[in-house]
Coordinates of C-alpha atoms in Angstrom, one line a residue:
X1 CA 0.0 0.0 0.0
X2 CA 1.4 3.8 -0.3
X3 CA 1.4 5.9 2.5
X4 CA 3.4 9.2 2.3
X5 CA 6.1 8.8 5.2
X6 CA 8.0 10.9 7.3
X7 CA 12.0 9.0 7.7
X8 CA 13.6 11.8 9.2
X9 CA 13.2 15.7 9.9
X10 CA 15.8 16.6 7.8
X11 CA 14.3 15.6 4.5
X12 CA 10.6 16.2 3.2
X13 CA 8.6 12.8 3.6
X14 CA 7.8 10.5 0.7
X15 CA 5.6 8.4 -1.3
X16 CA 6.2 4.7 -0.3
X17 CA 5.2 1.1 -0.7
X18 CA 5.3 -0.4 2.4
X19 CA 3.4 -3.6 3.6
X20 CA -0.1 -3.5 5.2
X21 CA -0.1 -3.1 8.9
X22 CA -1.9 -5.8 10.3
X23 CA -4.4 -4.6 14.2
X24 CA -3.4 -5.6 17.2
X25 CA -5.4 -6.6 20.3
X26 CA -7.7 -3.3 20.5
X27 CA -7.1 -1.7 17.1
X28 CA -9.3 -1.7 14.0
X29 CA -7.5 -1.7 10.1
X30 CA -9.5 1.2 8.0
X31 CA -9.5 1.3 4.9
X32 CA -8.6 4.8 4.4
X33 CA -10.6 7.2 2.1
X34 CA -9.8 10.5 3.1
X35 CA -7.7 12.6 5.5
X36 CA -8.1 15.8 6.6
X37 CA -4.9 18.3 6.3
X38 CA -4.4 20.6 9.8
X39 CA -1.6 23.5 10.2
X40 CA 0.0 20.9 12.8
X41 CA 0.9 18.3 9.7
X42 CA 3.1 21.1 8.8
X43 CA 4.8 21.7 12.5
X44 CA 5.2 17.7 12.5
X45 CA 6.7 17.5 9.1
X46 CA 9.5 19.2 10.6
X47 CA 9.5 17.7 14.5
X48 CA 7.7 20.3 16.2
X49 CA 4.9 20.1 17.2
X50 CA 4.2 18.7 20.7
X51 CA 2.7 15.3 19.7
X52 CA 5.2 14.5 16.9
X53 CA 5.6 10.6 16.9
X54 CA 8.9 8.4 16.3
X55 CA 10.0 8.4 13.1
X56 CA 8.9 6.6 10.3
X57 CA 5.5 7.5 10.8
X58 CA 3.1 9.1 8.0
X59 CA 1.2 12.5 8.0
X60 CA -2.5 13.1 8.9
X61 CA -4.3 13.1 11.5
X62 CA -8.0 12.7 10.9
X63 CA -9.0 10.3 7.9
X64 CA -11.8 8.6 7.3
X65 CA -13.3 5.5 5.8
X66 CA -14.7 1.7 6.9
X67 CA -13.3 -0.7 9.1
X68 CA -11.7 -3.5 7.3
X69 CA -10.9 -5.6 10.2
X70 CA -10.8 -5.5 14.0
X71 CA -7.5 -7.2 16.5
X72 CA -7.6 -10.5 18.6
X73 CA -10.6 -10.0 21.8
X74 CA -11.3 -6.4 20.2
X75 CA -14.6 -4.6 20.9
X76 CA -15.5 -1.8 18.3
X77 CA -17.1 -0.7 14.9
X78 CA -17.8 -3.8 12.6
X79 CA -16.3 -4.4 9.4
X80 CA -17.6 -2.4 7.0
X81 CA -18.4 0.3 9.2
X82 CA -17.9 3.9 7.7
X83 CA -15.6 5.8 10.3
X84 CA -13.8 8.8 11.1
X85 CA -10.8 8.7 13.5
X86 CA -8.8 11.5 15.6
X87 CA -5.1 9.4 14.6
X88 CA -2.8 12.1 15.5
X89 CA -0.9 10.7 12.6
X90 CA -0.7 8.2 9.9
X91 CA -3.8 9.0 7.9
X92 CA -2.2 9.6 4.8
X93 CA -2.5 6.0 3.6
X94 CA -4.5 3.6 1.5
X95 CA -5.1 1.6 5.1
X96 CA -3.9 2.5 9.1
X97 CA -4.1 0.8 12.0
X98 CA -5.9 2.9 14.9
X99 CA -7.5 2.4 18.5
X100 CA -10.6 0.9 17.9
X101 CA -11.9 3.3 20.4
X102 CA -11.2 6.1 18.6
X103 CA -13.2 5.0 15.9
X104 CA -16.7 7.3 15.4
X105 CA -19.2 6.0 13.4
X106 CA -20.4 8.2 10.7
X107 CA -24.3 9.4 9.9
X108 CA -25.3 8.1 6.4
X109 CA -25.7 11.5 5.6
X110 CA -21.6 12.2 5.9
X111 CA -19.2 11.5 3.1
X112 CA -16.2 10.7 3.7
X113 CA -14.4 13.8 2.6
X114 CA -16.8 15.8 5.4
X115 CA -16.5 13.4 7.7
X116 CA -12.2 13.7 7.0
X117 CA -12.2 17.9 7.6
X118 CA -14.8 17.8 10.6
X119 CA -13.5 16.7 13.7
X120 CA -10.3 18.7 14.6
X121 CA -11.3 22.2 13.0
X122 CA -15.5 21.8 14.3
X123 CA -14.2 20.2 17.3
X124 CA -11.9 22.8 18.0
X125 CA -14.6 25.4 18.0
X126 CA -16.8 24.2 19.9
X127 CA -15.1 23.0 22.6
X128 CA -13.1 26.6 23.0
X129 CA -16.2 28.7 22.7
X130 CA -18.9 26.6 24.3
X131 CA -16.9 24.7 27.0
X132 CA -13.9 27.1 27.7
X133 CA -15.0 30.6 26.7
X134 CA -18.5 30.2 27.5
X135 CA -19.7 32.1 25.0
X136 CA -23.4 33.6 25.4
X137 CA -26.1 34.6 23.1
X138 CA -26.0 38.1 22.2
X139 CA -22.3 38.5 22.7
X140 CA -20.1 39.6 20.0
X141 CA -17.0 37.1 19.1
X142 CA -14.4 38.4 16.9
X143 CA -12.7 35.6 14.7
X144 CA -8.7 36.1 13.5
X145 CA -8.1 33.9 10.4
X146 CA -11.5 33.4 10.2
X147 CA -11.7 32.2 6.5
X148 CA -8.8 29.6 7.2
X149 CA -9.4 25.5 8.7
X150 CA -11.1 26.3 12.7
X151 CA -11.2 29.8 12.1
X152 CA -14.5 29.1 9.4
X153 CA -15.7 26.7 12.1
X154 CA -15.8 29.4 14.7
X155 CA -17.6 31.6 12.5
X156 CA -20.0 28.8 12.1
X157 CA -20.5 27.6 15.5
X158 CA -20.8 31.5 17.0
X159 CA -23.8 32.0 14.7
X160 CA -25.0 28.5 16.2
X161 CA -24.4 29.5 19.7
X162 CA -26.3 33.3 19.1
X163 CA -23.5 35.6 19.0
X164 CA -23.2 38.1 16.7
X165 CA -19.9 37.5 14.4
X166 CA -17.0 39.9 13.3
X167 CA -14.7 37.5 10.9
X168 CA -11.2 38.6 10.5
X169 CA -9.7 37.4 6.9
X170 CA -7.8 38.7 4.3
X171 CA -9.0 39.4 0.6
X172 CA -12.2 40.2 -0.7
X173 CA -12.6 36.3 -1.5
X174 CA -12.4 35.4 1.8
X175 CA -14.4 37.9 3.5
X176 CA -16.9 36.3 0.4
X177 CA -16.5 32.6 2.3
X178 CA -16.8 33.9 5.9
X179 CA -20.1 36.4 4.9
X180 CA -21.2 32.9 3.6
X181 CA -20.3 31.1 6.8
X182 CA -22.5 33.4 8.5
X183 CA -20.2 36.1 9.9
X184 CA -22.6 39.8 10.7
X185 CA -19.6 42.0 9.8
X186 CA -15.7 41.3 7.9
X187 CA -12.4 42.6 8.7
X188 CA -9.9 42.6 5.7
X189 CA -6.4 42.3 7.6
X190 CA -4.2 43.5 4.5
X191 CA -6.4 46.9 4.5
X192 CA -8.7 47.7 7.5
X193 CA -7.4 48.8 10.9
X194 CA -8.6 46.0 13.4
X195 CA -8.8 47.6 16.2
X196 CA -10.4 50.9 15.2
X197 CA -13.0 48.6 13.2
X198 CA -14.0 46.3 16.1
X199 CA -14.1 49.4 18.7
X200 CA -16.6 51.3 16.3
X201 CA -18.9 48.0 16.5
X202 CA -18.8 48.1 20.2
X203 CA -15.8 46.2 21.3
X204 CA -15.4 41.8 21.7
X205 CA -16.8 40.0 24.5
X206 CA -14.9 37.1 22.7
X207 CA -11.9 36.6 20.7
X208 CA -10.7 33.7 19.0
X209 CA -6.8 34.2 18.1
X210 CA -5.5 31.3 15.3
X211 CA -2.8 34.5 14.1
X212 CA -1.3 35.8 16.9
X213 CA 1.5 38.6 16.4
X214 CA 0.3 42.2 15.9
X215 CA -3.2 40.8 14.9
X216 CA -3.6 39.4 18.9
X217 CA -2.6 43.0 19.9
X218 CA -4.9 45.1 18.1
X219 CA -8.0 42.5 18.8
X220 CA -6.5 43.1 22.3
X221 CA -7.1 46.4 22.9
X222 CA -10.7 46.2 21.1
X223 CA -11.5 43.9 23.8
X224 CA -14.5 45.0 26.1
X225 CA -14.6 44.7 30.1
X226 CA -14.5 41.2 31.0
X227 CA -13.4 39.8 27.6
X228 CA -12.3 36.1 26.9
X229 CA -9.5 35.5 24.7
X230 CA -8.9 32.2 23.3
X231 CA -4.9 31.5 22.2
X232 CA -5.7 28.9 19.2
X233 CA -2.7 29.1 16.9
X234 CA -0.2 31.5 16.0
X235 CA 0.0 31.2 12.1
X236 CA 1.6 34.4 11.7
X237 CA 4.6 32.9 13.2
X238 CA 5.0 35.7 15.6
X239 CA 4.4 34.9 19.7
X240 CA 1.8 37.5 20.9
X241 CA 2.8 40.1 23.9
X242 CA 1.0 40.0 26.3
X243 CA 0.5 43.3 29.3
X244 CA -0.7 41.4 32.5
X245 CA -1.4 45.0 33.4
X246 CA -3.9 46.2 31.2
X247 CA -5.9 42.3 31.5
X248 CA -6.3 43.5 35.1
X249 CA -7.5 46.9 34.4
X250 CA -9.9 45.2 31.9
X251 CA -10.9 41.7 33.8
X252 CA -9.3 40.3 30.8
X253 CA -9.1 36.4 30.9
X254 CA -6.5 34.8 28.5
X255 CA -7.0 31.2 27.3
X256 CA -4.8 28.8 26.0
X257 CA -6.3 26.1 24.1
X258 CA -5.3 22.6 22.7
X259 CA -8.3 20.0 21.7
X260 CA -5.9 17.4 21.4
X261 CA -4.9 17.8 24.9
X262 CA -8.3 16.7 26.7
X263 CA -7.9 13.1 24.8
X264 CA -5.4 12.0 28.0
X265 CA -6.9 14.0 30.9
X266 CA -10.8 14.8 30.2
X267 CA -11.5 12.5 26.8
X268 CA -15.3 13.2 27.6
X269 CA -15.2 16.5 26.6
X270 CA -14.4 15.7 23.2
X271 CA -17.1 12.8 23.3
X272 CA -20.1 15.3 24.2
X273 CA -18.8 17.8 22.0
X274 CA -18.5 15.4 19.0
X275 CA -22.0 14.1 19.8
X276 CA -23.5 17.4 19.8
X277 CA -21.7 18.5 16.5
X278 CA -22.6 15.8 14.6
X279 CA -26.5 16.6 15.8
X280 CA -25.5 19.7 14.0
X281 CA -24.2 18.0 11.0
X282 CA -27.5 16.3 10.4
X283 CA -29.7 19.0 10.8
X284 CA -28.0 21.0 8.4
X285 CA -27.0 24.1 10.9
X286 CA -23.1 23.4 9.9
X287 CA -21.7 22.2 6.8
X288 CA -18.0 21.5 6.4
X289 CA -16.0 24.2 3.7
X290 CA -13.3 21.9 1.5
X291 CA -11.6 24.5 -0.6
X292 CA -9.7 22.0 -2.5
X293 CA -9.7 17.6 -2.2
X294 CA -6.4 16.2 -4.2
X295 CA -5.0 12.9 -4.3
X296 CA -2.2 10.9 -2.3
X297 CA -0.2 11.4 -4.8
X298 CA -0.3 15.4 -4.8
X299 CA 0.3 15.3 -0.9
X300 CA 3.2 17.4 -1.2
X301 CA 0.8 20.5 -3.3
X302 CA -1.8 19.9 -1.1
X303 CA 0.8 20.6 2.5
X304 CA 1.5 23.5 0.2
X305 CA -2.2 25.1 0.5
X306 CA -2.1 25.2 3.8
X307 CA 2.2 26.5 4.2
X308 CA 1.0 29.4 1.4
X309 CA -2.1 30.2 3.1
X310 CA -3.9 29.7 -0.3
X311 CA -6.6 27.5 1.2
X312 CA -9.9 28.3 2.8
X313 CA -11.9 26.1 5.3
X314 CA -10.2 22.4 4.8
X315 CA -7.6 20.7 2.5
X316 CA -8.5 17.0 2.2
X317 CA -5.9 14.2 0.7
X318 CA -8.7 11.6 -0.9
X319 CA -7.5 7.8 -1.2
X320 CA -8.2 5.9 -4.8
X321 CA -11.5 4.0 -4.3
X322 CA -10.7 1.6 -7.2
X323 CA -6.9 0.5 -6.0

């Protein structure tokens, strides 16, 4: 089967033939038939990002597709169950093994490319805003990178939640996407002064940061009394500053976030979350954005999406169905 492997850090990873892995006790084989791309493929490409495995391992860290196979005393989905799985890695392959636990049924209503760019941008969200932020009808939540993987999802799930929407993005394009997602008022970041902008529509109660840099600063100082900000990502590159000071003055609270994270100390979280997003899902109140879907074999253009920032919503790898 091909899988596109990481060998080692120093050198860009690779298509390769390698031999079907076969489940152990508690795992389930999937045939794999999508994978959703995140910004963290591209920190792990290179060994940094904080849940990097061992080398060789392969890319991609939620795909999606039906249980082939289950291990020796193993209780999970049935073969031929359509699946998606949080993997942490290795999705970028024709077939993975994965803990069988971690396998989610899908709703017949969820392809396999949905179901592959759903649960680490929606999950995301959702738990920051809902379960962290608390986030209230009526409030006003300003999303930074709000056309790009989570940041469309937050758009989303405010207008779910009630609160009125100010999407950060840059381009006309992407202030297009996010007006479609559902976001009240847009932000350009190339032209429009953020801070000024948010102030004049009466401040955030809630800020969800995927930049960071001088973007974290200006949504800073827009921030109303009492203001939440939630630290997501920092896709600019740059660290934000932070003035302990001024939170005080302001009853500012400052949140770091990492969905990932609750899987080894709080896994429920992400269960009730996923449970209530998929409810979502099939009522039709969110609806996953896949700005472009290319094959294994154009891995390497599709990392390059999401490194040039030319992407909006998801970048999914899709699998050949006929191999």
């Amino acid at each position: 089967m091909k899988t596109y492997r990481i060998t080692d850090f120093d050198h860009p990873a690779t298509l390769t033939e390698v031999v079907p892995p076969v489940p152990a006790k508690g795992q389930a084989l999937v045939d794999i038939r999508a994978c959703g791309l995140n910004f963290a493929d591209l920190l792990m490409a290179k060994g940094k990002y904080q849940d990097t495995p061992t080398v060789p391992f392969s890319l991609g860290m939620e795909p999606a597709g039906t249980v082939l196979a289950l291990g020796p005393e193993t209780t999970g989905p049935k073969p031929g169950t359509r699946v998606v799985v949080f993997s942490g890695s290795n999705g970028l392959a024709d077939q993975g093994v994965f803990d069988a636990d971690r396998c989610l049924p899908l709703p017949e209503n969820m392809s396999y490319e949905h179901a592959a760019a759903f649960q680490v941008a929606y999950g995301t969200s959702h738990v920051a805003l809902d379960y962290k932020a608390r986030l209230q009808p009526g409030e006003t939540l300003l999303v930074l990178g709000a056309a790009g993987g989570v940041g469309l999802t937050a758009v989303e799930i405010g207008k779910v939640m009630g609160a009125r929407v100010i999407a950060c993005a840059r381009g006309a394009d992407k202030l297009d996407i996010c007006r479609r997602a559902g976001a009240d008022h847009v932000i350009d970041s190339q032209t429009d002064d953020i801070r000024t902008t948010v102030k004049a529509l009466g401040g955030a109660d809630v800020v969800y940061d995927a930049i960071g840099g001088a973007q974290f600063t200006d949504a800073f100082r827009a921030c109303n009394p009492d203001a939440r900000i939630l630290l997501i990502g920092f896709a600019s590159g740059d660290l934000p500053e932070v003035r302990p000071n001024h939170m005080l003055v302001k009853n500012i609270t400052l949140i770091g976030f990492y969905w990932g994270g609750y899987l080894t100390f709080r896994p429920e979280v992400l269960t009730d979350s996923l449970r209530q997003l998929l409810a979502w899902y099939e009522s039709g109140k969110i609806r996953p954005h896949v700005s472009h879907s290319l094959p294994l074999e154009q891995a390497p253009e599709a990392l390059s999406l999401l490194r040039d920032r030319k992407s909006t919503g998801k970048v999914v790898v899709t699998m050949d169905p006929t191999r």
